[in-house]
Coordinates of C-alpha atoms and ligand atoms in Angstrom, one line a residue:
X1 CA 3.7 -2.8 -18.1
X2 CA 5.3 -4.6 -15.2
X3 CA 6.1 -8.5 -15.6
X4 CA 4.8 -10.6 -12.9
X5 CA 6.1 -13.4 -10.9
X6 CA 9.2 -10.9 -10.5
X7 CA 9.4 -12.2 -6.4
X8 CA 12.5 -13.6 -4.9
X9 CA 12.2 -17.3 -4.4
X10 CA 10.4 -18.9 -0.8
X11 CA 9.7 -22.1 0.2
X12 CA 9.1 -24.3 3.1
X13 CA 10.5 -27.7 3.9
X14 CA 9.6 -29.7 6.7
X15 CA 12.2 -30.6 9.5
X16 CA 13.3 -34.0 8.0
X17 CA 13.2 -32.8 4.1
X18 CA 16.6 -33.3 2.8
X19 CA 18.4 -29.9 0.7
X20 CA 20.6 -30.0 -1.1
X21 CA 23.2 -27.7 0.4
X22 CA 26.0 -26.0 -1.0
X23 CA 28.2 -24.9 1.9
X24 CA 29.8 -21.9 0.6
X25 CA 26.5 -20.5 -0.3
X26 CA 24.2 -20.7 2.1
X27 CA 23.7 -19.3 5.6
X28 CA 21.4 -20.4 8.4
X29 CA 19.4 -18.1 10.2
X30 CA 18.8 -18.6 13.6
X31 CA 16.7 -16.2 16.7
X32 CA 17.4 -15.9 19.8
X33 CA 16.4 -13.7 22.4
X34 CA 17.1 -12.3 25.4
X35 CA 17.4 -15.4 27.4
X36 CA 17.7 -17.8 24.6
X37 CA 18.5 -19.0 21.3
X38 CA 15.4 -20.1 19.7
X39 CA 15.5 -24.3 18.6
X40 CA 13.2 -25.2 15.8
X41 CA 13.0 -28.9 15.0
X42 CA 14.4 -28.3 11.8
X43 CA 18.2 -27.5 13.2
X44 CA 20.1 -30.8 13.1
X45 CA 22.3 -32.1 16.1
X46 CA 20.8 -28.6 17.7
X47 CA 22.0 -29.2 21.4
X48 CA 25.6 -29.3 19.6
X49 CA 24.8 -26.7 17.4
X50 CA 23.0 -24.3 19.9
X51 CA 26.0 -25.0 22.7
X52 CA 28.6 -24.2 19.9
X53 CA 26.5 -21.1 18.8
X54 CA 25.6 -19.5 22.2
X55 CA 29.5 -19.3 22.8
X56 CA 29.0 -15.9 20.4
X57 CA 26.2 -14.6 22.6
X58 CA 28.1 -12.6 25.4
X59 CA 26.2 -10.8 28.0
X60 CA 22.7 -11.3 25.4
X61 CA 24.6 -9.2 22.7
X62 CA 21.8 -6.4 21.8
X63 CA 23.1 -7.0 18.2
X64 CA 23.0 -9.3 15.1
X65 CA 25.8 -11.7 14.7
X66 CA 27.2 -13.2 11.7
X67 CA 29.5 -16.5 12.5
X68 CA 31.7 -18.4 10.1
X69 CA 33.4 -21.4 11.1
X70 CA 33.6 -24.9 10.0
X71 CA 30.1 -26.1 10.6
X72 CA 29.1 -23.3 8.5
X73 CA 27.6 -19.7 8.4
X74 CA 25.3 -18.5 10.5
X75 CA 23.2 -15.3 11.0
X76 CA 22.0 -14.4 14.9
X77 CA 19.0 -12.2 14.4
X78 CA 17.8 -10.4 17.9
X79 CA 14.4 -11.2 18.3
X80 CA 11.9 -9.3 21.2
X81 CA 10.3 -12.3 22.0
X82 CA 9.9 -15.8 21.4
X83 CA 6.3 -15.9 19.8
X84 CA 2.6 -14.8 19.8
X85 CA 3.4 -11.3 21.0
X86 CA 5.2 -10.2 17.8
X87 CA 2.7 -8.0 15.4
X88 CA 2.4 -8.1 11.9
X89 CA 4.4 -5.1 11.5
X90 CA 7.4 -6.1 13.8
X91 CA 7.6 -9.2 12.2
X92 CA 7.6 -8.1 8.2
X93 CA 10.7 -5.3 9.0
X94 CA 12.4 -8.2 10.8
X95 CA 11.6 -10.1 7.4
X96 CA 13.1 -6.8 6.3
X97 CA 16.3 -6.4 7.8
X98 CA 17.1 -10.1 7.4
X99 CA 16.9 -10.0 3.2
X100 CA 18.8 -6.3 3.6
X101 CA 21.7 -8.5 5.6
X102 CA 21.7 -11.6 4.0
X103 CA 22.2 -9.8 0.6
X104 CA 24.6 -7.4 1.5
X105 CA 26.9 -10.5 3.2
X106 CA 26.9 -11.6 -0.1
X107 CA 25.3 -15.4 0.1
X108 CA 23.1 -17.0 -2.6
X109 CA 21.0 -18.9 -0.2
X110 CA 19.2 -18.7 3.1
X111 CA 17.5 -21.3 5.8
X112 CA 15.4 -20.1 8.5
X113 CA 14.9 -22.0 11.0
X114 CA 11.4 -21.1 12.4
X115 CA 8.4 -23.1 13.9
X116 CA 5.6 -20.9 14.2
X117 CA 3.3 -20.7 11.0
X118 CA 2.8 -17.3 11.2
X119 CA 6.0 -15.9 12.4
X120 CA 7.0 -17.2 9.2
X121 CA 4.6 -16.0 7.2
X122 CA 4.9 -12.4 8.2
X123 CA 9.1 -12.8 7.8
X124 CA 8.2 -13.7 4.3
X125 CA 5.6 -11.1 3.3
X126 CA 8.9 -8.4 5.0
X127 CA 11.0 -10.4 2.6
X128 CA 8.8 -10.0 -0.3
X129 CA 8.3 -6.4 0.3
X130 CA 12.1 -5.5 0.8
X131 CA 13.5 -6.8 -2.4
X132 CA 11.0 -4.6 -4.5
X133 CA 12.6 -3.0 -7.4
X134 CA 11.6 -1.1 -10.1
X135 CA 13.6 -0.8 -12.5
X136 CA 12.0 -0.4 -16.3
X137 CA 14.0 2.1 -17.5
X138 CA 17.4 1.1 -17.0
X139 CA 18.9 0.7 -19.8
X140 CA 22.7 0.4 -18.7
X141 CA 23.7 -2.6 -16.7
X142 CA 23.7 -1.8 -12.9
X143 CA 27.0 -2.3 -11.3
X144 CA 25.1 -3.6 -8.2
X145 CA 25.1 -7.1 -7.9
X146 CA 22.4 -9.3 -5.9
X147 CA 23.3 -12.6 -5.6
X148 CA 20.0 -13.9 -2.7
X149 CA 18.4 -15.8 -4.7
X150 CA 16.6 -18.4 -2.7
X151 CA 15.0 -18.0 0.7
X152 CA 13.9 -21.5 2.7
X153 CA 12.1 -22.1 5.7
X154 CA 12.8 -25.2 8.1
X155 CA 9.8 -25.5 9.8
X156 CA 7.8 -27.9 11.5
X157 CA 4.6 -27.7 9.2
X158 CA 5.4 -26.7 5.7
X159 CA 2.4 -27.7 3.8
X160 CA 0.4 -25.3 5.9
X161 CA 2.9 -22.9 5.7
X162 CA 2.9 -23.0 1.8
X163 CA -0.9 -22.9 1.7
X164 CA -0.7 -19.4 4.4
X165 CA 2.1 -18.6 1.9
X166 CA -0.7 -17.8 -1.1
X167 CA -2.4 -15.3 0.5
X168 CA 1.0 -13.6 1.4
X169 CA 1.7 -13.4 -2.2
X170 CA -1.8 -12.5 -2.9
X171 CA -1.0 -9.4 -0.7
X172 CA 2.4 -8.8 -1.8
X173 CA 1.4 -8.7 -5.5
X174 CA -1.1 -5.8 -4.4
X175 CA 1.9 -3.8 -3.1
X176 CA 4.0 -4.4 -6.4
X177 CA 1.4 -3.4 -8.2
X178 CA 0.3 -0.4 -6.4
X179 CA 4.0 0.6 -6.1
X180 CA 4.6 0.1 -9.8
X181 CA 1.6 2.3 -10.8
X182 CA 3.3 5.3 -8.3
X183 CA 6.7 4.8 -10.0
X184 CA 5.1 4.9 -13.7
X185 CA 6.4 8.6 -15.4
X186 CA 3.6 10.6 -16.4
X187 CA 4.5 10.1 -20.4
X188 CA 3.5 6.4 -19.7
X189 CA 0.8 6.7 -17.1
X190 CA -1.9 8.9 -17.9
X191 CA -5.7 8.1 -17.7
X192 CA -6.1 5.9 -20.9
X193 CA -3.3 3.4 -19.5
X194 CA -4.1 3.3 -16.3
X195 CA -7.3 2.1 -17.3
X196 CA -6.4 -0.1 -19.3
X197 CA -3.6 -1.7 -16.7
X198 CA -6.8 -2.2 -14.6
X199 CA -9.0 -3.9 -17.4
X200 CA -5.5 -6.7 -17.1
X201 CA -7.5 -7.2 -13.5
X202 CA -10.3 -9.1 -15.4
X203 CA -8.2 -12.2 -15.7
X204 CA -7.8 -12.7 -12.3
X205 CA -12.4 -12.2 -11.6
X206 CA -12.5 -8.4 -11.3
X207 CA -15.1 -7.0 -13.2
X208 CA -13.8 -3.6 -14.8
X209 CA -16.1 -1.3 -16.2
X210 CA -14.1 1.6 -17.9
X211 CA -16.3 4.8 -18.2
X212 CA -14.9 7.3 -20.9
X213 CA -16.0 11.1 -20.8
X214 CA -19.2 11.0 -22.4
X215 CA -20.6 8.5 -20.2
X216 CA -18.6 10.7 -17.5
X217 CA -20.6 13.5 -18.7
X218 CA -24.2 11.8 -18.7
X219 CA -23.1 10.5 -14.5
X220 CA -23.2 14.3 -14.1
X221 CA -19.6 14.7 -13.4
X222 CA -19.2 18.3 -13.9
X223 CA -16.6 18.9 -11.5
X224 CA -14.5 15.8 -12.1
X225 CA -14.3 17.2 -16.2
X226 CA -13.7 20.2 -15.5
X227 CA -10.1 19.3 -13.8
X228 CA -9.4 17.1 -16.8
X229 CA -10.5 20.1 -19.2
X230 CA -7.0 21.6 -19.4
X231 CA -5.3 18.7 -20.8
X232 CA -5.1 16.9 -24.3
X233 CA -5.4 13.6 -22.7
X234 CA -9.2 11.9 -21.6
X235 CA -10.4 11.4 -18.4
X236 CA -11.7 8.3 -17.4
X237 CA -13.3 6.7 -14.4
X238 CA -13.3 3.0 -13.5
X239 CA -14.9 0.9 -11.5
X240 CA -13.5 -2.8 -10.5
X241 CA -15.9 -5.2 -8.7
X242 CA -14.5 -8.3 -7.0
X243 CA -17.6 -10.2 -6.1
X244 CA -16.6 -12.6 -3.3
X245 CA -19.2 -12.1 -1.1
X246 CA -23.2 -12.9 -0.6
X247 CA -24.8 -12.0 -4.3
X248 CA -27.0 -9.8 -2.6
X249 CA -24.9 -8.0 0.3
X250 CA -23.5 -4.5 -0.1
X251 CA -20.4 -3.6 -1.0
X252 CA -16.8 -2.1 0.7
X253 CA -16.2 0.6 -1.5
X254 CA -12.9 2.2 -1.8
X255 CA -12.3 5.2 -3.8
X256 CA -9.1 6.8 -5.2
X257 CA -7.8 10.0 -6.6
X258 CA -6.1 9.5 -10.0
X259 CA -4.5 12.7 -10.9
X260 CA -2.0 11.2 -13.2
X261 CA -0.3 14.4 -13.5
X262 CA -0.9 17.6 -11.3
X263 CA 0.4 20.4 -13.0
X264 CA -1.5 22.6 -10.6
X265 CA -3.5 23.6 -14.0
X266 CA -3.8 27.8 -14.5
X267 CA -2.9 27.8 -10.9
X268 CA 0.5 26.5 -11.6
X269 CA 3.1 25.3 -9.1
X270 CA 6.2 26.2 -8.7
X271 CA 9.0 23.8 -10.6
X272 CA 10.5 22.2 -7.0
X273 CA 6.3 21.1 -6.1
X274 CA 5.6 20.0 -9.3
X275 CA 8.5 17.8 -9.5
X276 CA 6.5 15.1 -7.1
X277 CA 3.5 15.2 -8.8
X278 CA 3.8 12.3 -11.2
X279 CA 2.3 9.9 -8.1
X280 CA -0.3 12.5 -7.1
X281 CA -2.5 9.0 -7.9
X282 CA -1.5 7.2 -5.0
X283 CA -5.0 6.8 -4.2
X284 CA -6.1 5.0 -7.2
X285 CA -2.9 3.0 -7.7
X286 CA -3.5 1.6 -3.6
X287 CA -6.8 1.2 -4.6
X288 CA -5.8 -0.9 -7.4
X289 CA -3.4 -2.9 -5.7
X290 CA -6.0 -3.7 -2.9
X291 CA -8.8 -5.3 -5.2
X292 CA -5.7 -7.3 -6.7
X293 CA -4.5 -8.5 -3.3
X294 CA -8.8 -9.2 -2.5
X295 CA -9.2 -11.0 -5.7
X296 CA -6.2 -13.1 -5.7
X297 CA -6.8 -14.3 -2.3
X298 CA -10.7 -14.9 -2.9
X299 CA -11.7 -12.9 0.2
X300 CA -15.1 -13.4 1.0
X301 CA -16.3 -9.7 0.8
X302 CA -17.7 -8.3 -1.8
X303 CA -15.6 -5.1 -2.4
X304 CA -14.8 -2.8 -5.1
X305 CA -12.4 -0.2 -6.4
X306 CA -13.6 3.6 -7.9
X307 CA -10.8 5.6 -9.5
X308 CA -11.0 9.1 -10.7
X309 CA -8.6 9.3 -13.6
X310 CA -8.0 12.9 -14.8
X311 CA -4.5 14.9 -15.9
X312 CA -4.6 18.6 -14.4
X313 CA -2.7 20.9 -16.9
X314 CA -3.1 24.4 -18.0
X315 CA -3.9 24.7 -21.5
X316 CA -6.0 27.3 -23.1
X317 CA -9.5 25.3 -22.5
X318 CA -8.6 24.6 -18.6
X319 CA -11.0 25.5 -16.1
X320 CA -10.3 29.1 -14.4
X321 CA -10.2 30.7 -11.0
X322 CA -13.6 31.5 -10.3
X323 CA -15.2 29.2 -12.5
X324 CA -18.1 27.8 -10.9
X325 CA -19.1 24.2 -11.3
X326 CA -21.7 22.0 -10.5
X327 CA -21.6 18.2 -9.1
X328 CA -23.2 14.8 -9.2
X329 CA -24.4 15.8 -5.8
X330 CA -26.3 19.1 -6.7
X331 CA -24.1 21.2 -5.2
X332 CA -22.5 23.6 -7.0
X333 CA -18.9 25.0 -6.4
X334 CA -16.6 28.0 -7.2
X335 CA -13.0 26.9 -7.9
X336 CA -11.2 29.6 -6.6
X337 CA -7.8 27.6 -7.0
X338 CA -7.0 24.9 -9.7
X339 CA -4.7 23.1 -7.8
X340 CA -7.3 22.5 -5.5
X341 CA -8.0 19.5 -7.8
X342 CA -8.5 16.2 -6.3
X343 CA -11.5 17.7 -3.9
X344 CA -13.3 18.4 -7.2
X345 CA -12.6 14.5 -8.3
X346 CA -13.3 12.9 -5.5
X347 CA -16.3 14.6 -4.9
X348 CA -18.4 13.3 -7.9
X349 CA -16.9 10.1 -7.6
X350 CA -18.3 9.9 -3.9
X351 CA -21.5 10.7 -4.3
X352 CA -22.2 8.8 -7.4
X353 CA -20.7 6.0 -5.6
X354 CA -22.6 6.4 -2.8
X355 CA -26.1 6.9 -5.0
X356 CA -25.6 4.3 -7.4
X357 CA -24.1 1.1 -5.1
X358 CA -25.4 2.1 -1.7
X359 CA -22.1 0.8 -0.1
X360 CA -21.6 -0.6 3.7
X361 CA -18.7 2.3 3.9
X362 CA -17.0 4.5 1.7
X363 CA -13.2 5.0 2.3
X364 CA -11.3 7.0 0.0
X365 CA -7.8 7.7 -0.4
X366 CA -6.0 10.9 -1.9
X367 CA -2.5 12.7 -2.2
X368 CA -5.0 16.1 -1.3
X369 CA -2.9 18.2 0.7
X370 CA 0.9 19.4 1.0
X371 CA -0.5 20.5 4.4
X372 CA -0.8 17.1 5.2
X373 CA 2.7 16.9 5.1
X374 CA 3.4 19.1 7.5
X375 CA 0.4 18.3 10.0
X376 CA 2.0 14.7 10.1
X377 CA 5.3 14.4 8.2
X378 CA 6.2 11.2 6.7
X379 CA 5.0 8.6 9.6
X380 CA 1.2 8.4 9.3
X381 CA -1.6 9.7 7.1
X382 CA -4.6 11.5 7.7
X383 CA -7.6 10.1 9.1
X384 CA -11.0 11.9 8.8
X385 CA -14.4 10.4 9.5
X386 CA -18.4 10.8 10.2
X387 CA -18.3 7.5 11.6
X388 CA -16.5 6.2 15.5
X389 CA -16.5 2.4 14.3
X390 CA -15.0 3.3 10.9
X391 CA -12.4 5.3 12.0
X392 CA -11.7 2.5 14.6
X393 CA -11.4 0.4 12.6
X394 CA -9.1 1.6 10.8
X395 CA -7.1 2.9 13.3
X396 CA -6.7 -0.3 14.4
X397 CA -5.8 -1.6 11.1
X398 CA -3.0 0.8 11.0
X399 CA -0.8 -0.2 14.4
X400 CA -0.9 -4.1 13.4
X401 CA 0.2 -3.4 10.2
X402 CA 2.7 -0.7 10.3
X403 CA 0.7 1.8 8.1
X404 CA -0.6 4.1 10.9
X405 CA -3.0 7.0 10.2
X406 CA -4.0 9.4 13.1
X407 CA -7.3 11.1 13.2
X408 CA -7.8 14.6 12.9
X409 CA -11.1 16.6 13.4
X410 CA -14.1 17.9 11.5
X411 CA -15.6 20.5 13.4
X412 CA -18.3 22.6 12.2
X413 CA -16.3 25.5 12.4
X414 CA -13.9 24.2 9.8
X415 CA -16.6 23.8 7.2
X416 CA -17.4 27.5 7.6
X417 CA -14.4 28.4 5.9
X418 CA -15.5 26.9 2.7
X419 CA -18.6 28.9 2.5
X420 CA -18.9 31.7 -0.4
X421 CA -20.8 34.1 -1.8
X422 CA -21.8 33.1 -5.2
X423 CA -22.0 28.8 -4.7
X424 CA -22.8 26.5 -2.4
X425 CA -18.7 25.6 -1.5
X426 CA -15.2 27.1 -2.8
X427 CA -12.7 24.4 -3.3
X428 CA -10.3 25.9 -1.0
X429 CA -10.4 27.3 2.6
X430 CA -8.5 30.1 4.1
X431 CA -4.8 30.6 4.9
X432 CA -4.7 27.5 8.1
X433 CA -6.1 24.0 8.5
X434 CA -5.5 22.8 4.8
X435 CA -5.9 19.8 5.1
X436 CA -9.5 19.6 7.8
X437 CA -11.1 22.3 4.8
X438 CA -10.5 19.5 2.3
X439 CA -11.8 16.6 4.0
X440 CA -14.7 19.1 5.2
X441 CA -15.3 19.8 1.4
X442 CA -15.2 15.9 0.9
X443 CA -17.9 15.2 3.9
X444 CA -20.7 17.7 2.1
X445 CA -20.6 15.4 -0.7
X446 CA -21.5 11.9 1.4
X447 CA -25.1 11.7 2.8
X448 CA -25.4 8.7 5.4
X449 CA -23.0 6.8 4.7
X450 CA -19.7 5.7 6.8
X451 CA -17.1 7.4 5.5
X452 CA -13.3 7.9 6.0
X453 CA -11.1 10.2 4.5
X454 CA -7.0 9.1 4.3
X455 CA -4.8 11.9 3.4
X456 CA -1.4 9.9 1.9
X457 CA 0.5 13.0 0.3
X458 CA 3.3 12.2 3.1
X459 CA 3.2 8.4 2.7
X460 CA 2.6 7.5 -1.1
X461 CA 6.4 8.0 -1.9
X462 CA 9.5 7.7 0.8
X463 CA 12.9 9.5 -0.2
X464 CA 15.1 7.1 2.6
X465 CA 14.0 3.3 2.1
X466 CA 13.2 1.5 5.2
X467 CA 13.4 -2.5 6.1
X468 CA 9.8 -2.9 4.1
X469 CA 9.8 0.1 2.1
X470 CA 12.7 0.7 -0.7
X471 CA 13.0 4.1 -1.7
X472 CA 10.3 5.6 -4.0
X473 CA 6.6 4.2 -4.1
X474 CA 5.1 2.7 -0.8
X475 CA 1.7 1.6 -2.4
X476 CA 0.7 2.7 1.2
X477 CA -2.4 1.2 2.9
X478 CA -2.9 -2.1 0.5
X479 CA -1.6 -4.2 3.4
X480 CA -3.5 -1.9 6.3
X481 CA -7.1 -2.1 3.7
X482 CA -6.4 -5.5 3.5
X483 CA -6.4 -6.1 7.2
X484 CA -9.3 -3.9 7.6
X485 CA -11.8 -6.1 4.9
X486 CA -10.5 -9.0 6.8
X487 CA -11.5 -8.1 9.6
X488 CA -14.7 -6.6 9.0
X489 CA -18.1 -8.1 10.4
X490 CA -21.1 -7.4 8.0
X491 CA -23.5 -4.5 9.8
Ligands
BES501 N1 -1.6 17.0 -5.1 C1 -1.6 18.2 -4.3 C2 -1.2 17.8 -2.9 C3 0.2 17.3 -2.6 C4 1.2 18.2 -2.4 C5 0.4 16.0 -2.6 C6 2.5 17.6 -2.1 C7 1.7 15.4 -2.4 C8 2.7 16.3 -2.1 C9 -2.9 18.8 -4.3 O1 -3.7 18.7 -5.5 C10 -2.7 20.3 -4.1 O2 -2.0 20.9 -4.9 N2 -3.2 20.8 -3.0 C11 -3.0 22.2 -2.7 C12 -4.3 22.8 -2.1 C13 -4.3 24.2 -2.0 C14 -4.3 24.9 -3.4 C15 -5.5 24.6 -1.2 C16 -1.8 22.3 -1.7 O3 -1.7 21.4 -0.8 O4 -1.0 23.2 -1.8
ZN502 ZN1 -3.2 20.2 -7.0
ZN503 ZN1 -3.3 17.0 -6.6

């Protein structure tokens, strides 16, 4: 859908490497702080150079300076500190903000002068993520003109710095492809085609198994068919596999919710809600891009990807209020409101998950609640949990790389509002606490597994871009997953 290799171009030259330079073109990119300007080996005649360019820093200017002159342009970028106490997430919007500058100055190319292997390669992964664009379906020549093309780093070590520089790509690919998958219209993107953009994930060592709704049927996946029931398309579920780990040690299992269209089905929304709800598959499409990013940079996990992949419309088969269904689970459950849809999803695809791979932990990821939204706005998701070290690891996960969840609780007294007369569970709770109800709904189908719950309705798609984060699809939590499976030590 979406050709590759669509990123800006990055590379790294040692301090001595001779480039070829065109003067009008290019500007340098120094940091300084608030004591210093920051000398990497690669700046030539520097004691000159730095004397000539400290001249512009009255007082420690708080601010970005641009210099032209004679010996050239240059770009002062503020900097907190000189080095190791910079996180991931500091770095990549500095990466950010940079790019954002440098393009809208109007220069072709850029040198950074930078040292430190991983200052650089978190600049870079910011630089990546900032010049995303998705633009398919423009058809009339943009008036907008970008000439950046070309991004270098002077740096001490560049051969390490171009081998760290893979598995930056590796991630950065994960986030394009997660955010493409959120910008996809619902015309293009329903279940058949997101499956069959996952089955492209076989080139790369996934193994994809696509399940279509017979099979669906015989995995006892009442509840998940009966949200797809009002619509003309298929559901489908898939499961992708990246086996980089021990043969025989369990898996990470991440699970998504794929409602490529939510209609709100006989319980319709109103216009204005329903005009969001093309990337009410967030879930899947992070998912996606985080067994990309895993297989591309051959982490040494075995970890895998389930997707729910279902359209919820309101034709004359869909499933009513007060139909009651039954689940892979057991359980059985009334559906008091159809747009209480990705609960019923998720919860066949977590317990057959859970029965049939017997994971380490099972994290899924959802759009569930407009509640969510207001609980926590824009800023962080929803964490919910049955497990301490899960959720602190991910809430961990979240402050070094920017995408920060918080947790919210699951007390017993919150589950008693999905209790009801005729079934085991309703798939909606009363009037308060939307979003606890549906996580709540969630935990009853998870036995003993570790389990973690992320509400993204408020993060999967931004209206203001940010230095990282253009406007429209975030492919939130591929980067903060990511640092998660790295992390993780085997129980
Ligand atoms: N997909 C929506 C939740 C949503 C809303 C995501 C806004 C992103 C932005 C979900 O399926 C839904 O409709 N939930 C209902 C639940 C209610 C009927 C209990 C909601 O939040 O209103
Ligand atoms: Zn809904
Ligand atoms: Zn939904």
């Amino acid at each position: 859908m979406q050709d590759k290799n669509r990123f800006i171009k990055i590379d790294f030259k040692n301090s001595d490497d001779q480039i070829q330079l065109n003067k009008n073109k290019i500007i340098h990119v120094l940091f300084f702080t608030e004591k210093n300007i920051i000398i990497s080996k690669g700046m030539d005649n520097h004691v000159d150079l730095s004397k000539f360019l400290k001249s512009f820093l009255i007082n420690n200017s708080s601010n970005n300076i641009v210099v032209r002159s004679e010996k050239g342009s240059f770009f002062l970028v503020k900097r907190k500190a000189e080095d190791t106490k910079l996180n991931d997430d500091y770095l990549e919007r500095l990466g950010g903000k940079i790019y954002n500058s440098i393009k809208a100055l109007g220069y072709s190319e850029a040198l950074i002068y930078e040292d430190n292997c991983n200052i650089n390669q978190r600049i870079a992964l910011g630089i990546l993520l900032s010049s995303y664009k998705f633009s398919n379906y423009k058809k009339i020549k943009q008036t907008e003109e970008n000439f950046l093309n070309s991004i270098i780093f002077k740096c001490k070590d560049s051969e390490k710095n171009l081998s760290l520089f893979n598995e930056i790509k590796g991630i950065a690919q994960g986030v394009y492809s997660a955010r493409d998958l959120v910008w996809q219209p619902p015309n293009i993107l329903f279940p058949l085609s997101f499956a069959d953009e996952c089955t492209k994930l076989r080139n790369i060592g996934i193994k994809v198994t696509v399940y279509d709704e017979s099979q669906i049927k015989e995995m006892g996946m009442e509840a998940l068919l009966a949200v797809g029931r009002g619509s003309r398309k298929d559901s489908r579920v898939v499961v992708m596999e990246w086996m980089g780990g021990e043969k025989n040690s369990s898996p990470l299992a991440f699970i998504g919710k794929g409602v490529c269209f939510d209609s709100g089905g006989l319980s319709l929304k109103p216009p204005k809600s329903m005009e969001d709800m093309k990337w009410d598959m967030g879930g899947a499409a992070t998912v996606t891009g985080l067994i990309e990013a895993v297989a591309l940079s051959k982490v040494k996990f075995n970890v895998m990807g389930v997707l729910g992949l279902v359209e919820n419309m309101p034709d004359g088969d869909a499933q009513r209020p007060g139909d009651v269904v039954s689940s892979v689970s057991g359980q059985t459950i009334e559906v008091l409101n159809t747009d209480a849809e990705g609960r019923l999803v998720l919860a066949d695809i977590l317990s057959w998950t859970e029965k049939k791979y017997k994971p380490q932990f099972l994290i899924d990821l959802a759009t569930l609640t407009g509640a969510m939204i207001v609980a926590l706005g824009n800023v962080r998701a929803g964490l919910f949990s049955n497990n301490k070290n899960l959720s602190e690891a991910i809430f961990k996960a979240g402050e070094t790389s920017g995408e920060k969840v918080w947790e919210m609780p699951l007390d017993d007294e919150y589950d008693q509002l999905i209790k009801t007369e005729i079934a085991d569970m309703k798939n909606i709770g009363g009037p308060g606490a939307g979003s606890i109800t549906a996580a709540c709904f969630l935990k009853r189908h998870v036995e003993k597994t570790p389990w973690a719950h992320l509400d993204i309705a408020g993060v999967t798609w931004k209206n203001k871009s940010s230095p990282t984060i253009p406007y429209g699809g975030v492919g939130w939590g591929v980067k903060m997953l990511y640092q998660l499976i790295k992390d993780h030590k085997e129980i």
